[in-house]
Short mmCIF file of C-alpha atoms in Angstrom, two decimals:
data_model
loop_
_atom_site.label_atom_id
_atom_site.label_comp_id
_atom_site.label_asym_id
_atom_site.label_seq_id
_atom_site.Cartn_x
_atom_site.Cartn_y
_atom_site.Cartn_z
CA MET V 1 -20.00 -58.93 -27.55
CA GLN V 2 -19.30 -56.71 -30.57
CA VAL V 3 -21.98 -54.46 -29.33
CA ILE V 4 -20.14 -54.04 -25.92
CA ILE V 5 -16.94 -53.36 -27.52
CA TYR V 6 -18.53 -50.82 -29.78
CA ASN V 7 -20.07 -49.24 -26.75
CA ARG V 8 -16.71 -49.10 -25.00
CA GLU V 9 -15.07 -47.61 -27.78
CA LYS V 10 -17.89 -45.07 -28.09
CA GLU V 11 -17.65 -44.21 -24.35
CA GLU V 12 -13.85 -43.93 -24.54
CA GLY V 13 -14.17 -41.60 -27.50
CA GLU V 14 -16.83 -39.55 -25.49
CA ILE V 15 -14.34 -39.43 -22.55
CA LEU V 16 -11.49 -38.43 -24.76
CA ASN V 17 -13.58 -35.66 -26.26
CA HIS V 18 -14.72 -34.56 -22.86
CA LEU V 19 -11.09 -34.45 -21.69
CA SER V 20 -9.91 -32.44 -24.71
CA ASN V 21 -12.90 -30.17 -24.05
CA ILE V 22 -11.65 -29.59 -20.51
CA THR V 23 -8.15 -28.80 -21.43
CA ASN V 24 -9.12 -26.44 -24.36
CA ASN V 25 -11.86 -25.02 -22.19
CA PRO V 26 -10.88 -21.26 -21.73
CA SER V 27 -12.43 -21.10 -18.25
CA VAL V 28 -9.98 -23.91 -17.06
CA SER V 29 -6.96 -22.28 -18.41
CA GLU V 30 -8.15 -18.81 -17.22
CA ARG V 31 -8.56 -20.18 -13.79
CA LYS V 32 -4.95 -21.47 -14.04
CA ILE V 33 -3.78 -18.08 -14.98
CA SER V 34 -5.78 -16.44 -12.16
CA LYS V 35 -4.24 -18.85 -9.73
CA ASP V 36 -0.82 -17.89 -10.88
CA GLU V 37 -1.64 -14.28 -10.66
CA PHE V 38 -2.96 -14.73 -7.23
CA LEU V 39 0.12 -16.56 -6.05
CA LYS V 40 2.35 -13.95 -7.63
CA GLY V 41 0.46 -11.27 -5.66
CA VAL V 42 0.79 -13.18 -2.43
CA HIS V 43 4.42 -13.66 -2.97
CA GLN V 44 4.98 -9.80 -3.50
CA GLY V 45 2.66 -9.07 -0.63
CA ILE V 46 4.90 -10.94 2.02
CA PRO V 47 7.56 -8.14 2.50
CA ILE V 48 4.70 -5.61 2.85
CA THR V 49 3.03 -7.84 5.49
CA LEU V 50 6.29 -8.03 7.47
CA GLY V 51 6.73 -4.25 7.20
CA TYR V 52 3.15 -3.78 8.46
CA ILE V 53 3.25 -5.89 11.64
CA PRO V 54 5.66 -3.56 13.65
CA VAL V 55 3.67 -0.50 12.51
CA SER V 56 0.25 -1.92 13.37
CA PHE V 57 1.76 -3.36 16.58
CA THR V 58 2.64 0.20 17.51
CA PHE V 59 -0.75 1.33 16.58
CA GLY V 60 -2.36 -1.42 18.77
CA LEU V 61 -0.14 -0.37 21.78
CA MET V 62 -0.97 3.24 21.32
CA ALA V 63 -4.77 2.90 20.94
CA VAL V 64 -5.19 0.60 24.00
CA ASP V 65 -2.83 2.84 25.99
CA GLY V 66 -5.09 5.85 25.13
CA GLY V 67 -8.13 4.02 26.41
CA ILE V 68 -9.77 2.47 23.18
CA PRO V 69 -11.11 -0.99 23.92
CA ILE V 70 -9.17 -3.83 22.51
CA TRP V 71 -12.00 -5.12 20.31
CA MET V 72 -12.50 -1.63 18.91
CA THR V 73 -8.83 -1.20 18.22
CA ILE V 74 -8.89 -4.38 16.14
CA LEU V 75 -11.95 -3.24 14.36
CA ILE V 76 -10.35 -0.03 13.41
CA SER V 77 -7.52 -1.94 11.74
CA LEU V 78 -9.99 -4.40 9.98
CA THR V 79 -12.21 -1.61 8.56
CA ASN V 80 -9.67 1.14 7.78
CA LEU V 81 -6.25 -0.43 6.76
CA THR V 82 -4.42 2.77 6.74
CA SER V 83 -1.46 3.77 8.90
CA ALA V 84 -1.33 7.54 9.06
CA GLY V 85 -5.24 7.80 9.05
CA GLN V 86 -5.60 5.49 11.95
CA PHE V 87 -2.93 7.02 14.04
CA VAL V 88 -4.37 10.46 13.61
CA GLY V 89 -7.99 9.26 13.91
CA VAL V 90 -7.29 7.42 17.12
CA SER V 91 -5.44 10.30 18.73
CA LEU V 92 -8.43 12.63 17.84
CA ILE V 93 -10.86 10.07 19.36
CA ILE V 94 -8.70 9.91 22.50
CA ALA V 95 -8.63 13.71 22.65
CA ASP V 96 -12.46 13.63 22.34
CA THR V 97 -12.73 15.94 19.37
CA SER V 98 -15.82 16.38 17.34
CA LEU V 99 -16.99 13.76 14.84
CA PHE V 100 -16.71 16.38 12.06
CA GLU V 101 -13.07 17.06 12.81
CA ILE V 102 -12.28 13.39 12.87
CA THR V 103 -14.02 12.78 9.59
CA LEU V 104 -12.24 15.91 7.85
CA ALA V 105 -8.91 14.88 9.24
CA THR V 106 -9.38 11.33 7.94
CA PHE V 107 -10.32 12.74 4.59
CA VAL V 108 -7.40 15.06 4.31
CA ILE V 109 -4.86 12.60 5.29
CA ASN V 110 -6.21 9.77 3.03
CA ILE V 111 -7.11 11.88 0.09
CA ARG V 112 -3.84 10.69 -1.46
CA TYR V 113 -5.53 7.24 -2.12
CA MET V 114 -7.82 9.11 -4.52
CA LEU V 115 -4.91 9.87 -6.75
CA MET V 116 -3.60 6.27 -6.23
CA SER V 117 -7.06 4.94 -7.10
CA LEU V 118 -7.10 7.06 -10.17
CA SER V 119 -3.76 6.06 -11.15
CA LEU V 120 -4.57 2.31 -10.62
CA SER V 121 -7.73 2.69 -12.71
CA GLN V 122 -5.47 3.19 -15.66
CA LYS V 123 -3.59 -0.07 -15.01
CA ILE V 124 -6.56 -2.36 -14.84
CA SER V 125 -8.73 -3.74 -17.64
CA PRO V 126 -11.91 -1.64 -18.39
CA LYS V 127 -13.83 -4.91 -18.46
CA ILE V 128 -13.43 -5.68 -14.65
CA ALA V 129 -16.83 -5.79 -13.10
CA PRO V 130 -18.07 -3.25 -10.36
CA LEU V 131 -18.11 -5.71 -7.58
CA LYS V 132 -14.51 -6.70 -8.39
CA ARG V 133 -13.39 -3.03 -8.48
CA CYS V 134 -14.99 -2.49 -5.12
CA MET V 135 -12.90 -5.33 -3.62
CA MET V 136 -9.71 -4.26 -5.33
CA ALA V 137 -10.13 -0.69 -4.06
CA PHE V 138 -10.22 -1.75 -0.47
CA GLY V 139 -6.49 -2.80 -0.73
CA ILE V 140 -5.20 0.56 -1.90
CA THR V 141 -2.51 1.47 0.72
CA ASP V 142 0.64 3.31 -0.06
CA GLU V 143 2.67 0.14 -0.07
CA ILE V 144 0.22 -2.13 -1.93
CA PHE V 145 -0.54 0.60 -4.53
CA THR V 146 3.33 1.15 -5.05
CA VAL V 147 4.08 -2.47 -5.52
CA ALA V 148 0.97 -2.89 -7.89
CA SER V 149 1.84 0.24 -9.91
CA LEU V 150 5.38 -0.74 -10.52
CA GLU V 151 4.11 -3.94 -12.21
CA GLU V 152 4.86 -3.88 -15.88
CA GLN V 153 1.69 -5.80 -16.90
CA GLU V 154 -1.93 -4.90 -16.42
CA VAL V 155 -3.05 -5.29 -12.84
CA THR V 156 -5.64 -8.17 -12.62
CA PHE V 157 -8.35 -8.87 -10.07
CA SER V 158 -6.60 -12.12 -8.73
CA TYR V 159 -3.14 -10.49 -8.54
CA MET V 160 -4.70 -7.53 -6.50
CA MET V 161 -6.56 -9.94 -4.11
CA GLY V 162 -3.24 -12.02 -3.65
CA LEU V 163 -1.26 -8.80 -3.02
CA THR V 164 -3.76 -7.49 -0.46
CA ILE V 165 -4.62 -10.68 1.55
CA CYS V 166 -1.42 -11.09 3.53
CA PRO V 167 -0.77 -7.42 4.38
CA TYR V 168 -4.48 -7.19 5.40
CA PHE V 169 -4.34 -10.02 8.02
CA GLY V 170 -0.79 -8.90 8.97
CA TRP V 171 -2.02 -5.51 9.70
CA ALA V 172 -4.79 -7.03 11.96
CA LEU V 173 -2.34 -9.62 13.59
CA GLY V 174 0.11 -6.64 14.51
CA THR V 175 -2.83 -4.71 15.89
CA ILE V 176 -4.02 -7.65 18.05
CA LEU V 177 -0.45 -8.36 19.32
CA GLY V 178 0.20 -4.76 20.18
CA ALA V 179 -3.27 -4.43 21.84
CA MET V 180 -2.79 -7.38 24.00
CA VAL V 181 0.88 -7.28 24.83
CA THR V 182 1.00 -3.86 26.31
CA SER V 183 4.87 -3.62 27.09
CA VAL V 184 6.67 -6.85 26.72
CA LEU V 185 9.28 -5.64 24.17
CA PRO V 186 12.15 -3.55 25.52
CA GLN V 187 11.71 0.12 25.04
CA ALA V 188 14.72 0.48 22.86
CA LEU V 189 13.58 -2.20 20.33
CA GLN V 190 10.01 -0.72 20.29
CA SER V 191 11.43 2.65 19.35
CA SER V 192 13.85 1.33 16.87
CA MET V 193 11.04 -0.48 15.12
CA GLY V 194 9.60 2.92 14.00
CA ILE V 195 12.04 3.07 11.20
CA ALA V 196 11.05 -0.33 9.71
CA LEU V 197 8.32 1.03 7.32
CA TYR V 198 10.54 3.89 6.08
CA GLY V 199 13.34 1.21 5.30
CA MET V 200 10.77 -0.60 3.30
CA PHE V 201 9.83 2.60 1.32
CA ILE V 202 13.52 3.19 0.59
CA ALA V 203 13.99 -0.33 -0.64
CA LEU V 204 10.93 0.13 -2.92
CA ILE V 205 12.02 3.42 -4.39
CA VAL V 206 15.94 3.47 -4.65
CA PRO V 207 16.28 0.60 -7.22
CA VAL V 208 13.74 2.22 -9.48
CA ALA V 209 15.37 5.71 -9.05
CA LYS V 210 18.64 4.22 -9.94
CA ARG V 211 17.56 3.45 -13.41
CA SER V 212 15.14 6.16 -14.16
CA LYS V 213 16.27 9.69 -14.20
CA ALA V 214 12.61 10.85 -14.27
CA ALA V 215 11.91 8.95 -11.07
CA LEU V 216 14.95 10.24 -9.37
CA VAL V 217 14.18 13.86 -10.13
CA VAL V 218 10.52 13.45 -8.91
CA VAL V 219 11.72 11.89 -5.65
CA ILE V 220 14.36 14.59 -5.02
CA ILE V 221 11.79 17.44 -5.76
CA SER V 222 9.26 15.74 -3.43
CA VAL V 223 11.80 15.43 -0.57
CA LEU V 224 12.77 19.04 -1.13
CA ILE V 225 9.22 20.30 -0.83
CA SER V 226 8.21 18.08 2.03
CA SER V 227 11.32 19.12 3.89
CA SER V 228 10.34 22.78 3.24
CA PHE V 229 6.83 22.09 4.76
CA LYS V 230 8.47 20.66 7.87
CA PHE V 231 11.47 23.12 8.48
CA LEU V 232 10.58 26.54 6.85
CA PRO V 233 9.20 28.66 9.53
CA CYS V 234 6.42 30.45 7.65
CA ILE V 235 4.73 27.29 6.07
CA ASN V 236 5.41 24.65 8.71
CA VAL V 237 2.02 25.16 10.28
CA ILE V 238 0.58 22.77 7.63
CA SER V 239 -0.45 19.32 8.71
CA ASP V 240 1.36 16.14 7.65
CA GLY V 241 -1.55 15.12 5.59
CA TRP V 242 -1.76 18.20 3.65
CA SER V 243 2.01 18.34 3.16
CA ILE V 244 1.92 14.94 1.56
CA ILE V 245 -1.00 15.98 -0.63
CA ILE V 246 0.40 19.29 -1.89
CA THR V 247 3.97 17.81 -2.24
CA THR V 248 2.75 14.82 -4.33
CA ILE V 249 0.75 17.06 -6.67
CA ILE V 250 3.60 19.53 -7.23
CA ALA V 251 6.31 16.93 -7.61
CA ALA V 252 4.34 14.71 -10.04
CA THR V 253 3.27 17.81 -12.00
CA ILE V 254 6.91 19.11 -12.35
CA GLY V 255 7.93 15.54 -13.41
CA ALA V 256 5.10 15.31 -16.04
CA PHE V 257 6.32 18.67 -17.47
CA ILE V 258 10.07 17.80 -17.68
CA PHE V 259 9.66 14.10 -18.53
CA PRO V 260 6.34 13.53 -20.40
CA LYS V 261 6.12 9.86 -21.08
CA GLU V 262 6.22 8.61 -24.66
CA GLY V 263 4.26 5.58 -26.00
CA ASP V 264 0.64 4.43 -25.84
CA MET J 1 -24.01 3.70 19.09
CA SER J 2 -21.27 5.29 21.29
CA LYS J 3 -19.57 8.31 19.90
CA LYS J 4 -16.15 6.37 19.66
CA LEU J 5 -17.85 3.75 17.51
CA MET J 6 -19.51 6.34 15.35
CA ALA J 7 -16.01 7.89 14.74
CA VAL J 8 -14.68 4.61 13.78
CA PHE J 9 -17.46 4.09 11.40
CA LEU J 10 -17.04 7.50 9.80
CA MET J 11 -13.28 6.95 9.41
CA ALA J 12 -13.83 3.69 7.66
CA VAL J 13 -16.63 5.00 5.36
CA VAL J 14 -14.54 8.15 4.43
CA THR J 15 -11.35 6.11 3.77
CA TYR J 16 -13.11 3.45 1.66
CA ALA J 17 -15.04 6.12 -0.38
CA ILE J 18 -11.79 7.80 -1.20
CA ARG J 19 -10.40 4.55 -2.48
CA VAL J 20 -13.29 3.20 -4.37
CA LEU J 21 -14.86 6.13 -6.21
CA PRO J 22 -12.13 6.86 -8.80
CA LEU J 23 -11.54 3.03 -9.43
CA MET J 24 -15.46 2.58 -9.98
CA PHE J 25 -16.06 5.65 -12.10
CA CYS J 26 -12.90 6.06 -14.20
CA ARG J 27 -13.28 3.36 -16.75
CA ASN J 28 -11.92 5.12 -19.81
CA LYS J 29 -8.23 5.16 -20.36
CA ILE J 30 -6.94 8.61 -20.01
CA LYS J 31 -5.73 10.07 -23.29
CA SER J 32 -3.74 13.12 -22.21
CA LYS J 33 0.03 12.27 -22.29
CA PHE J 34 0.63 14.99 -19.53
CA PHE J 35 -2.01 13.54 -17.18
CA LYS J 36 -0.79 9.97 -17.68
CA SER J 37 2.78 11.00 -16.91
CA PHE J 38 1.46 12.81 -13.75
CA LEU J 39 -0.22 9.59 -12.57
CA ASP J 40 2.81 7.63 -13.29
CA TYR J 41 4.91 9.83 -11.17
CA ILE J 42 2.62 9.75 -8.23
CA PRO J 43 4.16 6.76 -6.47
CA PHE J 44 7.55 8.30 -6.46
CA ALA J 45 6.26 11.68 -5.34
CA VAL J 46 4.19 10.11 -2.59
CA LEU J 47 7.11 7.88 -1.28
CA GLY J 48 9.44 10.90 -1.42
CA ALA J 49 7.13 13.03 0.56
CA MET J 50 6.40 10.13 3.12
CA ILE J 51 9.98 9.14 3.73
CA PHE J 52 11.69 12.53 4.27
CA PRO J 53 11.71 14.21 6.70
CA SER J 54 9.29 11.91 8.65
CA ILE J 55 11.95 9.22 8.87
CA LEU J 56 14.20 11.46 10.99
CA PHE J 57 11.48 11.45 13.63
CA SER J 58 10.55 7.70 13.43
CA THR J 59 12.82 6.70 16.33
CA SER J 60 13.73 8.23 19.72
CA ASN J 61 16.75 10.05 18.34
CA ILE J 62 17.20 12.08 15.13
CA TYR J 63 20.90 10.91 14.63
CA PHE J 64 20.14 7.23 15.15
CA SER J 65 17.28 7.54 12.47
CA MET J 66 19.85 9.24 10.10
CA ILE J 67 22.34 6.46 10.57
CA GLY J 68 19.50 3.91 9.92
CA MET J 69 18.48 5.85 6.88
CA ILE J 70 21.91 5.75 5.40
CA VAL J 71 22.22 2.04 6.01
CA ALA J 72 18.88 1.59 4.14
CA LEU J 73 19.98 3.74 1.28
CA ILE J 74 23.06 1.90 0.81
CA LEU J 75 21.44 -1.57 1.01
CA ALA J 76 18.70 -0.45 -1.33
CA TYR J 77 21.26 0.91 -3.77
CA TYR J 78 22.67 -2.61 -3.96
CA GLU J 79 19.11 -3.95 -4.50
CA LYS J 80 18.82 -5.97 -1.33
CA GLY J 81 15.16 -7.15 -0.62
CA LEU J 82 12.66 -5.00 1.16
CA LEU J 83 12.67 -7.06 4.35
CA THR J 84 16.50 -7.21 4.44
CA VAL J 85 16.54 -3.29 4.15
CA ALA J 86 14.00 -2.72 6.70
CA VAL J 87 15.36 -5.17 9.38
CA SER J 88 18.87 -3.79 8.91
CA ALA J 89 17.80 -0.30 9.51
CA VAL J 90 16.01 -1.34 12.63
CA LEU J 91 18.94 -3.36 13.91
CA VAL J 92 21.33 -0.45 13.25
CA VAL J 93 19.05 1.94 15.29
CA TYR J 94 18.68 -0.75 18.06
CA CYS J 95 22.52 -1.13 18.22
CA CYS J 96 22.86 2.76 18.44
CA GLU J 97 20.31 2.77 21.31
CA LEU J 98 22.15 0.07 23.18
CA ILE J 99 25.59 1.65 22.72
CA PHE J 100 24.80 5.31 23.31
#
């Protein structure tokens, strides 16, 4: 009898030890943090997703209208995840241009992601493994990058995955809907949806520009330069892709000259 | 592989390579204060360049787009959410299309 009680106490002790091991176990608390980070990302990704659906819907409509098979249109959205690049790439495919031109155009239009990726590399821990970096890189779009880069803290793997997942599937879903439903929406609504993504950009940028003079000045410079590329007669031959690249480099350089950031 | 499929493949490879290379190979924290500030200002520079003047040509009518833009700016100034701002801009443009 005593032996049994002794054994039970011993067992209970072991169980308690085991339990306290679980709660103190760093991997468990880390997992909890990752989950919170992931959910935070998902939460912040929802507005991006809703902004993407009308855009990818338009993309689906346009591609299928131009003669790209439905399955290929969806494949493009699943593998590319980029608005301007896909629109231009598909219009070149439809126009039957050479593979070299399509590749070069994609490169020029998307080269801004290189700057974003470089910028993001400064906001993540140097310890993040290569495979995780590969997965994080896939989600670098203008909107996802902007939301991630406006984060105060270090950008973690879980946060980035959470932030990417909904926009990724939203992008695909919008494409599928657009590819299937060729013209159910009234024309007026279809055309007014074009402004949705820009409205989202404005909502991203204005609250920050309101508080930071540096951000406001960079935005104004950037708007002035990109407008010159569009409206000044001698330089308006430049493509939209190049215009964004050149404008970004000039405006960010001027910003860094006038307002170099202090601290770390 | 058809030419179309080849083009899709090349687009995907190029786009991904651009995204992954800096993130993979730039592991050291950049020391230069100037370059760090430059990278910090990139999102604002990109967004500014992407919004204007493209927003004017995003709907069927440049004046409708302008009205939509002003509504978006006002709502964003009062810090309404992303979706509220985007949907309001769409609805304003849609109303313009219906009225005029």
